mmCIF file of C-alpha atoms and ligand atoms in Angstrom:
data_model
loop_
_atom_site.group_PDB
_atom_site.id
_atom_site.type_symbol
_atom_site.label_atom_id
_atom_site.label_comp_id
_atom_site.label_asym_id
_atom_site.label_seq_id
_atom_site.Cartn_x
_atom_site.Cartn_y
_atom_site.Cartn_z
ATOM 1 C CA MET O 157 109.652 86.923 75.206
ATOM 2 C CA SER O 158 113.019 86.065 73.920
ATOM 3 C CA PRO O 159 113.785 85.935 70.226
ATOM 4 C CA ASN O 160 115.460 82.647 71.110
ATOM 5 C CA SER O 161 112.002 81.083 71.336
ATOM 6 C CA ALA O 162 111.840 81.242 67.530
ATOM 7 C CA PRO O 163 113.661 78.232 66.308
ATOM 8 C CA ASN O 164 114.619 79.832 63.063
ATOM 9 C CA ARG O 165 117.499 78.620 60.970
ATOM 10 C CA ARG O 166 119.764 81.565 61.589
ATOM 11 C CA SER O 167 119.610 81.406 65.382
ATOM 12 C CA PHE O 168 120.014 77.651 65.187
ATOM 13 C CA LEU O 169 123.183 78.070 63.123
ATOM 14 C CA ALA O 170 124.503 80.818 65.400
ATOM 15 C CA ARG O 171 123.964 78.586 68.359
ATOM 16 C CA SER O 172 125.720 75.698 66.642
ATOM 17 C CA ALA O 173 128.719 77.941 66.078
ATOM 18 C CA ALA O 174 128.760 78.933 69.713
ATOM 19 C CA ILE O 175 128.565 75.273 70.746
ATOM 20 C CA ALA O 176 131.423 74.399 68.362
ATOM 21 C CA ALA O 177 133.597 76.986 70.154
ATOM 22 C CA VAL O 178 133.048 75.409 73.569
ATOM 23 C CA PRO O 179 135.695 72.609 73.572
ATOM 24 C CA ALA O 180 138.556 75.085 73.130
ATOM 25 C CA VAL O 181 137.316 77.154 76.056
ATOM 26 C CA ALA O 182 136.780 73.996 78.118
ATOM 27 C CA THR O 183 140.397 72.974 77.563
ATOM 28 C CA LEU O 184 141.638 76.356 78.760
ATOM 29 C CA ALA O 185 139.493 76.110 81.829
ATOM 30 C CA GLY O 186 140.835 72.700 82.619
ATOM 31 C CA GLY O 187 137.751 70.886 81.185
ATOM 32 C CA ALA O 188 135.437 72.364 83.807
ATOM 33 C CA LEU O 189 132.779 73.289 81.294
ATOM 34 C CA ALA O 190 130.081 70.997 80.084
ATOM 35 C CA GLU O 191 130.591 68.714 77.081
ATOM 36 C CA PRO O 192 129.218 70.111 73.819
ATOM 37 C CA ALA O 193 125.532 69.273 73.391
ATOM 38 C CA SER O 194 124.634 66.213 71.465
ATOM 39 C CA ALA O 195 121.181 65.170 70.305
ATOM 40 C CA ASP O 196 121.798 61.773 71.990
ATOM 41 C CA THR O 197 122.382 63.234 75.404
ATOM 42 C CA LEU O 198 119.719 66.021 75.426
ATOM 43 C CA PRO O 199 116.702 65.277 77.585
ATOM 44 C CA ASP O 200 113.418 63.936 76.190
ATOM 45 C CA TYR O 201 110.134 65.670 76.746
ATOM 46 C CA ALA O 202 106.535 64.551 76.276
ATOM 47 C CA PRO O 203 105.176 64.814 72.770
ATOM 48 C CA ILE O 204 103.290 68.007 71.835
ATOM 49 C CA PRO O 205 99.506 67.342 71.929
ATOM 50 C CA PRO O 206 97.925 67.651 68.482
ATOM 51 C CA SER O 207 95.515 70.218 69.921
ATOM 52 C CA ALA O 208 98.462 72.654 70.414
ATOM 53 C CA LEU O 209 99.474 72.564 66.802
ATOM 54 C CA GLY O 210 98.132 74.778 64.042
ATOM 55 C CA PRO O 211 98.088 74.591 60.255
ATOM 56 C CA ALA O 212 101.265 73.771 58.406
ATOM 57 C CA VAL O 213 103.315 76.651 57.031
ATOM 58 C CA ASN O 214 103.948 76.911 53.320
ATOM 59 C CA GLU O 215 107.284 76.669 51.447
ATOM 60 C CA GLN O 216 108.217 80.164 52.392
ATOM 61 C CA GLY O 217 107.682 79.418 56.039
ATOM 62 C CA TYR O 218 104.364 81.086 56.865
ATOM 63 C CA PHE O 219 100.622 80.392 57.070
ATOM 64 C CA VAL O 220 98.067 83.123 56.526
ATOM 65 C CA GLY O 221 94.382 82.543 57.380
ATOM 66 C CA ARG O 222 91.134 84.325 57.940
ATOM 67 C CA VAL O 223 90.171 85.066 61.529
ATOM 68 C CA GLU O 224 86.822 86.651 60.710
ATOM 69 C CA LYS O 225 85.639 88.569 57.621
ATOM 70 C CA ASN O 226 88.477 90.875 56.523
ATOM 71 C CA LEU O 227 90.689 90.224 59.593
ATOM 72 C CA TYR O 228 93.589 87.804 58.954
ATOM 73 C CA TRP O 229 96.408 86.234 60.950
ATOM 74 C CA VAL O 230 99.932 85.181 59.960
ATOM 75 C CA THR O 231 102.162 82.737 61.774
ATOM 76 C CA ASP O 232 105.527 81.077 61.281
ATOM 77 C CA GLY O 233 104.635 78.485 63.879
ATOM 78 C CA ALA O 234 106.304 80.437 66.725
ATOM 79 C CA TYR O 235 105.173 84.066 66.268
ATOM 80 C CA GLN O 236 101.917 85.680 65.129
ATOM 81 C CA ALA O 237 100.836 88.954 63.526
ATOM 82 C CA ALA O 238 97.454 90.076 62.246
ATOM 83 C CA PHE O 239 96.118 92.397 59.576
ATOM 84 C CA LEU O 240 92.896 94.019 58.529
ATOM 85 C CA THR O 241 92.220 94.812 54.867
ATOM 86 C CA THR O 242 90.177 97.950 54.320
ATOM 87 C CA ARG O 243 89.030 99.991 51.350
ATOM 88 C CA ASP O 244 91.849 102.482 52.092
ATOM 89 C CA GLY O 245 94.726 100.067 52.722
ATOM 90 C CA VAL O 246 95.940 97.543 55.251
ATOM 91 C CA VAL O 247 96.275 97.864 59.010
ATOM 92 C CA LEU O 248 99.001 95.587 60.414
ATOM 93 C CA PHE O 249 99.195 94.479 64.036
ATOM 94 C CA ASP O 250 102.765 93.722 65.086
ATOM 95 C CA ALA O 251 105.691 92.861 62.803
ATOM 96 C CA PRO O 252 107.696 90.002 64.325
ATOM 97 C CA PRO O 253 111.120 89.905 62.640
ATOM 98 C CA SER O 254 110.940 86.067 62.508
ATOM 99 C CA ILE O 255 108.037 86.467 60.042
ATOM 100 C CA GLY O 256 109.816 89.429 58.442
ATOM 101 C CA HIS O 257 109.270 89.756 54.668
ATOM 102 C CA ASN O 258 106.658 87.007 54.804
ATOM 103 C CA LEU O 259 104.287 89.622 56.350
ATOM 104 C CA GLN O 260 104.098 91.487 53.075
ATOM 105 C CA ARG O 261 103.907 88.226 51.088
ATOM 106 C CA ALA O 262 100.951 87.089 53.214
ATOM 107 C CA ILE O 263 99.229 90.486 52.741
ATOM 108 C CA ASP O 264 99.918 90.390 48.939
ATOM 109 C CA GLN O 265 98.418 86.923 48.772
ATOM 110 C CA ILE O 266 95.181 87.937 50.544
ATOM 111 C CA ALA O 267 94.921 91.255 48.766
ATOM 112 C CA ALA O 268 95.277 89.539 45.332
ATOM 113 C CA GLU O 269 92.644 86.944 46.237
ATOM 114 C CA ASN O 270 90.162 89.621 47.358
ATOM 115 C CA GLY O 271 90.997 92.421 44.901
ATOM 116 C CA VAL O 272 91.829 94.892 47.654
ATOM 117 C CA SER O 273 94.825 97.178 48.387
ATOM 118 C CA ASN O 274 98.047 95.549 49.652
ATOM 119 C CA LYS O 275 99.470 98.796 50.909
ATOM 120 C CA VAL O 276 100.123 98.827 54.666
ATOM 121 C CA THR O 277 99.071 102.285 55.849
ATOM 122 C CA HIS O 278 98.956 101.699 59.601
ATOM 123 C CA LEU O 279 101.015 99.549 61.997
ATOM 124 C CA VAL O 280 99.795 98.965 65.522
ATOM 125 C CA TYR O 281 102.311 97.908 68.219
ATOM 126 C CA SER O 282 101.114 95.446 70.853
ATOM 127 C CA HIS O 283 104.132 96.324 73.055
ATOM 128 C CA HIS O 284 107.685 97.467 72.548
ATOM 129 C CA HIS O 285 109.505 94.118 72.559
ATOM 130 C CA ALA O 286 111.811 93.533 69.610
ATOM 131 C CA ASP O 287 110.673 89.953 68.990
ATOM 132 C CA HIS O 288 107.125 91.265 68.173
ATOM 133 C CA ILE O 289 107.811 94.531 66.327
ATOM 134 C CA GLY O 290 111.442 94.219 65.181
ATOM 135 C CA GLY O 291 110.185 94.005 61.570
ATOM 136 C CA SER O 292 108.573 97.458 61.813
ATOM 137 C CA SER O 293 111.161 99.345 59.752
ATOM 138 C CA LEU O 294 110.500 97.008 56.791
ATOM 139 C CA PHE O 295 107.295 99.081 56.226
ATOM 140 C CA GLY O 296 109.250 102.316 55.685
ATOM 141 C CA THR O 297 108.404 105.803 56.726
ATOM 142 C CA ASP O 298 105.097 106.173 54.851
ATOM 143 C CA VAL O 299 103.059 104.308 57.482
ATOM 144 C CA VAL O 300 101.292 105.586 60.587
ATOM 145 C CA ARG O 301 102.540 103.706 63.681
ATOM 146 C CA ILE O 302 100.307 103.525 66.716
ATOM 147 C CA GLY O 303 101.249 102.463 70.258
ATOM 148 C CA GLN O 304 100.656 103.062 73.908
ATOM 149 C CA VAL O 305 102.427 106.143 75.347
ATOM 150 C CA GLN O 306 104.896 104.052 77.369
ATOM 151 C CA ALA O 307 105.763 102.098 74.164
ATOM 152 C CA LYS O 308 106.921 105.408 72.714
ATOM 153 C CA GLN O 309 108.969 106.222 75.803
ATOM 154 C CA LEU O 310 110.572 102.783 75.914
ATOM 155 C CA LEU O 311 111.316 102.746 72.204
ATOM 156 C CA ALA O 312 112.839 106.248 72.372
ATOM 157 C CA SER O 313 115.187 105.155 75.056
ATOM 158 C CA GLU O 314 116.010 101.855 73.349
ATOM 159 C CA ASN O 315 116.754 103.732 70.118
ATOM 160 C CA ASP O 316 116.614 100.706 67.788
ATOM 161 C CA PRO O 317 116.328 101.680 64.098
ATOM 162 C CA ALA O 318 114.328 98.460 63.487
ATOM 163 C CA ARG O 319 111.558 99.789 65.751
ATOM 164 C CA PRO O 320 110.598 103.406 64.972
ATOM 165 C CA VAL O 321 108.672 105.152 67.740
ATOM 166 C CA PRO O 322 104.883 105.379 67.242
ATOM 167 C CA ASP O 323 103.527 108.518 65.530
ATOM 168 C CA VAL O 324 100.214 108.235 67.345
ATOM 169 C CA THR O 325 100.011 107.353 71.038
ATOM 170 C CA PHE O 326 97.321 106.853 73.611
ATOM 171 C CA GLU O 327 97.239 106.577 77.371
ATOM 172 C CA THR O 328 94.192 104.418 78.113
ATOM 173 C CA LYS O 329 91.984 104.287 75.020
ATOM 174 C CA HIS O 330 92.136 104.915 71.319
ATOM 175 C CA THR O 331 89.707 104.066 68.564
ATOM 176 C CA LEU O 332 91.350 103.523 65.211
ATOM 177 C CA ASN O 333 89.072 104.202 62.222
ATOM 178 C CA VAL O 334 90.553 103.239 58.859
ATOM 179 C CA GLY O 335 88.639 102.634 55.613
ATOM 180 C CA GLY O 336 85.281 102.078 57.398
ATOM 181 C CA GLU O 337 86.771 99.645 59.932
ATOM 182 C CA ARG O 338 87.212 100.223 63.644
ATOM 183 C CA VAL O 339 89.612 98.821 66.196
ATOM 184 C CA ASN O 340 89.642 99.632 69.904
ATOM 185 C CA LEU O 341 92.992 99.881 71.565
ATOM 186 C CA ALA O 342 93.164 99.965 75.342
ATOM 187 C CA TRP O 343 95.646 99.985 78.181
ATOM 188 C CA HIS O 344 94.489 98.447 81.421
ATOM 189 C CA GLY O 345 97.676 98.686 83.500
ATOM 190 C CA THR O 346 101.011 96.987 83.413
ATOM 191 C CA ASN O 347 101.258 93.221 82.834
ATOM 192 C CA HIS O 348 103.794 91.517 80.618
ATOM 193 C CA THR O 349 105.386 94.915 80.017
ATOM 194 C CA PRO O 350 104.334 98.382 81.186
ATOM 195 C CA ASP O 351 102.946 99.224 77.691
ATOM 196 C CA ASN O 352 101.155 95.977 76.708
ATOM 197 C CA SER O 353 97.867 96.822 75.034
ATOM 198 C CA TYR O 354 94.514 95.146 74.408
ATOM 199 C CA ILE O 355 93.540 95.241 70.739
ATOM 200 C CA HIS O 356 89.818 94.587 70.325
ATOM 201 C CA PHE O 357 88.047 94.081 66.988
ATOM 202 C CA PRO O 358 84.395 94.657 67.914
ATOM 203 C CA ASP O 359 83.156 93.873 64.423
ATOM 204 C CA HIS O 360 85.269 90.739 64.089
ATOM 205 C CA ASP O 361 84.657 89.032 67.428
ATOM 206 C CA THR O 362 88.340 89.026 68.151
ATOM 207 C CA LEU O 363 90.787 90.102 70.890
ATOM 208 C CA MET O 364 94.563 90.387 70.408
ATOM 209 C CA LEU O 365 96.675 90.459 73.556
ATOM 210 C CA VAL O 366 100.333 89.385 73.235
ATOM 211 C CA ASP O 367 102.578 87.409 75.578
ATOM 212 C CA ILE O 368 99.920 86.726 78.227
ATOM 213 C CA PHE O 369 98.081 83.591 77.185
ATOM 214 C CA LEU O 370 99.503 81.389 74.440
ATOM 215 C CA PRO O 371 96.632 79.105 73.367
ATOM 216 C CA ARG O 372 97.194 75.472 74.353
ATOM 217 C CA TRP O 373 100.796 76.060 75.361
ATOM 218 C CA VAL O 374 102.213 76.715 78.828
ATOM 219 C CA PRO O 375 103.871 80.128 79.100
ATOM 220 C CA PHE O 376 107.419 80.613 77.804
ATOM 221 C CA ASP O 377 110.280 80.459 80.374
ATOM 222 C CA SER O 378 109.619 81.976 83.815
ATOM 223 C CA PHE O 379 105.953 82.903 83.162
ATOM 224 C CA ASN O 380 106.609 84.584 79.803
ATOM 225 C CA LEU O 381 109.347 86.725 81.490
ATOM 226 C CA ASN O 382 106.477 88.949 82.651
ATOM 227 C CA GLU O 383 107.632 92.111 84.283
ATOM 228 C CA ASP O 384 104.532 92.405 86.508
ATOM 229 C CA VAL O 385 103.441 88.976 87.696
ATOM 230 C CA PRO O 386 100.259 90.033 89.560
ATOM 231 C CA GLY O 387 99.275 92.185 86.558
ATOM 232 C CA SER O 388 99.859 89.243 84.203
ATOM 233 C CA ILE O 389 97.837 86.848 86.405
ATOM 234 C CA ALA O 390 95.002 89.380 86.406
ATOM 235 C CA ALA O 391 95.107 90.146 82.647
ATOM 236 C CA PRO O 392 93.047 87.129 81.432
ATOM 237 C CA ASP O 393 90.094 88.313 83.635
ATOM 238 C CA THR O 394 90.298 91.712 81.855
ATOM 239 C CA ALA O 395 90.483 89.905 78.512
ATOM 240 C CA MET O 396 87.453 87.764 79.338
ATOM 241 C CA ALA O 397 85.416 90.884 80.122
ATOM 242 C CA TYR O 398 85.589 91.749 76.399
ATOM 243 C CA PRO O 399 83.174 90.091 73.961
ATOM 244 C CA TRP O 400 85.188 87.874 71.585
ATOM 245 C CA LYS O 401 85.254 84.457 69.999
ATOM 246 C CA HIS O 402 88.765 84.433 68.489
ATOM 247 C CA PHE O 403 91.972 85.197 70.403
ATOM 248 C CA ILE O 404 95.345 86.159 68.964
ATOM 249 C CA GLY O 405 98.083 85.603 71.546
ATOM 250 C CA GLY O 406 101.154 86.552 69.464
ATOM 251 C CA HIS O 407 102.720 83.093 69.724
ATOM 252 C CA MET O 408 102.707 79.564 68.336
ATOM 253 C CA GLY O 409 100.724 78.183 65.479
ATOM 254 C CA ARG O 410 97.079 78.571 66.417
ATOM 255 C CA LEU O 411 94.409 80.969 67.547
ATOM 256 C CA GLY O 412 92.651 80.635 70.865
ATOM 257 C CA THR O 413 89.014 80.304 72.088
ATOM 258 C CA ARG O 414 87.400 81.331 75.355
ATOM 259 C CA ALA O 415 87.506 77.693 76.541
ATOM 260 C CA ASP O 416 91.318 77.707 75.936
ATOM 261 C CA MET O 417 91.620 80.806 78.079
ATOM 262 C CA VAL O 418 89.588 79.251 80.891
ATOM 263 C CA LEU O 419 91.913 76.226 80.760
ATOM 264 C CA TYR O 420 94.957 78.507 80.977
ATOM 265 C CA GLN O 421 93.467 80.373 83.945
ATOM 266 C CA GLN O 422 92.895 77.004 85.674
ATOM 267 C CA TYR O 423 96.549 76.097 85.094
ATOM 268 C CA VAL O 424 97.756 79.349 86.650
ATOM 269 C CA ASN O 425 95.390 78.934 89.589
ATOM 270 C CA ASP O 426 96.641 75.347 90.118
ATOM 271 C CA ILE O 427 100.213 76.721 90.295
ATOM 272 C CA ILE O 428 99.181 79.418 92.775
ATOM 273 C CA ASP O 429 97.391 76.842 94.975
ATOM 274 C CA GLY O 430 100.372 74.520 94.773
ATOM 275 C CA VAL O 431 102.791 77.307 95.781
ATOM 276 C CA LYS O 432 100.717 78.352 98.790
ATOM 277 C CA LYS O 433 100.421 74.736 99.930
ATOM 278 C CA ALA O 434 104.180 74.159 99.450
ATOM 279 C CA LEU O 435 105.079 77.257 101.396
ATOM 280 C CA GLY O 436 103.014 75.921 104.269
ATOM 281 C CA THR O 437 104.423 72.389 103.982
ATOM 282 C CA VAL O 438 108.079 72.326 103.005
ATOM 283 C CA ASP O 439 110.206 72.759 106.123
ATOM 284 C CA PRO O 440 113.163 75.135 105.540
ATOM 285 C CA THR O 441 114.987 73.992 108.719
ATOM 286 C CA PRO O 442 117.111 71.151 107.211
ATOM 287 C CA PHE O 443 118.309 73.412 104.416
ATOM 288 C CA PHE O 444 119.627 76.021 106.820
ATOM 289 C CA ALA O 445 121.041 73.337 109.148
ATOM 290 C CA LYS O 446 123.032 71.870 106.228
ATOM 291 C CA TYR O 447 124.395 75.102 104.679
ATOM 292 C CA GLY O 448 125.024 77.229 107.792
ATOM 293 C CA ASN O 449 126.353 80.647 106.795
ATOM 294 C CA ASN O 450 125.919 79.976 103.065
ATOM 295 C CA VAL O 451 122.474 81.552 103.115
ATOM 296 C CA TRP O 452 122.169 81.490 99.335
ATOM 297 C CA ALA O 453 122.783 77.755 99.132
ATOM 298 C CA ALA O 454 120.092 77.213 101.749
ATOM 299 C CA ALA O 455 117.706 79.563 99.958
ATOM 300 C CA GLN O 456 118.354 78.004 96.549
ATOM 301 C CA GLN O 457 117.805 74.450 97.775
ATOM 302 C CA TYR O 458 114.751 75.319 99.897
ATOM 303 C CA LEU O 459 113.065 77.286 97.068
ATOM 304 C CA ALA O 460 113.904 74.481 94.581
ATOM 305 C CA ALA O 461 112.128 72.071 96.951
ATOM 306 C CA VAL O 462 109.089 74.383 97.140
ATOM 307 C CA VAL O 463 109.015 74.602 93.353
ATOM 308 C CA ALA O 464 109.254 70.807 92.987
ATOM 309 C CA TYR O 465 106.464 70.314 95.571
ATOM 310 C CA ALA O 466 104.203 72.889 93.913
ATOM 311 C CA SER O 467 104.836 72.119 90.234
ATOM 312 C CA GLY O 468 104.947 68.291 90.344
ATOM 313 C CA PRO O 469 101.155 67.703 90.486
ATOM 314 C CA VAL O 470 100.493 70.515 87.963
ATOM 315 C CA ILE O 471 102.880 68.987 85.439
ATOM 316 C CA LYS O 472 101.211 65.638 85.859
ATOM 317 C CA LYS O 473 97.703 67.168 85.506
ATOM 318 C CA TYR O 474 98.508 69.127 82.295
ATOM 319 C CA LEU O 475 100.798 66.717 80.450
ATOM 320 C CA GLY O 476 99.055 65.969 77.182
ATOM 321 C CA VAL O 477 96.653 68.951 77.722
ATOM 322 C CA LEU O 478 98.966 71.975 77.510
ATOM 323 C CA ALA O 479 101.984 71.739 75.288
ATOM 324 C CA ALA O 480 105.456 71.673 77.036
ATOM 325 C CA ALA O 481 103.996 71.428 80.551
ATOM 326 C CA ASP O 482 107.103 69.410 81.431
ATOM 327 C CA VAL O 483 109.436 71.992 79.932
ATOM 328 C CA TYR O 484 108.453 75.286 81.541
ATOM 329 C CA THR O 485 105.972 74.677 84.442
ATOM 330 C CA ALA O 486 108.814 74.622 87.009
ATOM 331 C CA SER O 487 110.316 78.013 85.937
ATOM 332 C CA THR O 488 106.870 79.606 85.781
ATOM 333 C CA THR O 489 106.174 78.209 89.277
ATOM 334 C CA PHE O 490 109.370 79.793 90.530
ATOM 335 C CA ALA O 491 108.306 83.204 89.057
ATOM 336 C CA ILE O 492 104.862 82.923 90.633
ATOM 337 C CA LEU O 493 106.370 81.726 93.936
ATOM 338 C CA GLU O 494 108.546 84.783 94.155
ATOM 339 C CA SER O 495 105.642 87.088 93.381
ATOM 340 C CA ILE O 496 103.488 85.386 96.003
ATOM 341 C CA ARG O 497 106.298 85.847 98.563
ATOM 342 C CA LEU O 498 107.386 89.328 97.568
ATOM 343 C CA ASP O 499 104.340 91.073 96.036
ATOM 344 C CA LEU O 500 101.699 89.457 98.169
ATOM 345 C CA GLY O 501 103.782 88.918 101.335
ATOM 346 C CA PHE O 502 102.517 85.339 101.623
ATOM 347 C CA GLY O 503 104.632 83.400 104.172
ATOM 348 C CA SER O 504 106.412 86.501 105.487
ATOM 349 C CA GLN O 505 106.841 86.446 109.254
ATOM 350 C CA VAL O 506 107.860 89.309 111.517
ATOM 351 C CA HIS O 507 110.629 88.398 113.975
ATOM 352 C CA PRO O 508 109.065 88.173 117.470
HETATM 353 ZN ZN1 ZN E 286 107.050 90.547 74.964
#
């Protein structure tokens, strides 16, 4: 997911600067560009349901809480990480740069309260994306980094000093044993990214799987920008096959339950049903009649009509149930529509 989904102060200020530069450009272009944004003219959306919100962050901008026993989670309201305290040090799971130095502050706080070590000895990567592990280099060189083998390949080619490549890799399975604790890492195929991993804590009733299901929120823009849409639609079934009570999704301010995941699966299934119905109902003929040889205009308007037909009832059903249903359901419907057409071949017809 994009770092832009973290409404932190710096990106807000950077964006304000970019917006301030617009009028000069608009003048040069003969005023063709949009007016600068103003809070008065921006669209309104439905309020966020209280069920989607988590605990308040502290003065430094983070919340740290216990998931189960010695497993903890940290959030800034938009991103999440987790850590396990052990007798030999701390195992950290992801290092979102938006939480940044607050990760160590949260660990220090819990370590002091429990009289255990605050030294991060291991850092597990859920996947290679910078918005989830771009704080990795803060933990120096004296830490063992663990990730799926494709995370290592991707990070090696991306060559970002903020995200050192993992020292330990696995292809399909790896059991991490640290200080008497065990964590099972697994790769079950590509989904959000080719390297996205399932992190299971068998002794803590918890599963961590990032950028698939964001408890009580609809996915981020265009179905979480998932690289493999069918793989991402299937991932919750794989997740549900694990025993767990607590779910860490990598985003927003709260943890998830199994009931939350069932609700999310229903939402995705409703979109799929809506898309299939729309493809069989919305007639493309008028769009092609209107636009003639401008095939892209016809395609754009036809697919927009399919998206509107499919997503309208879903938005209505989930408003007040899943946060931001009115913000991102349409773009997720478009991503799923394209996958249903192109990956599944639904609606494809061979010329007679
Ligand atoms: Zn991601």
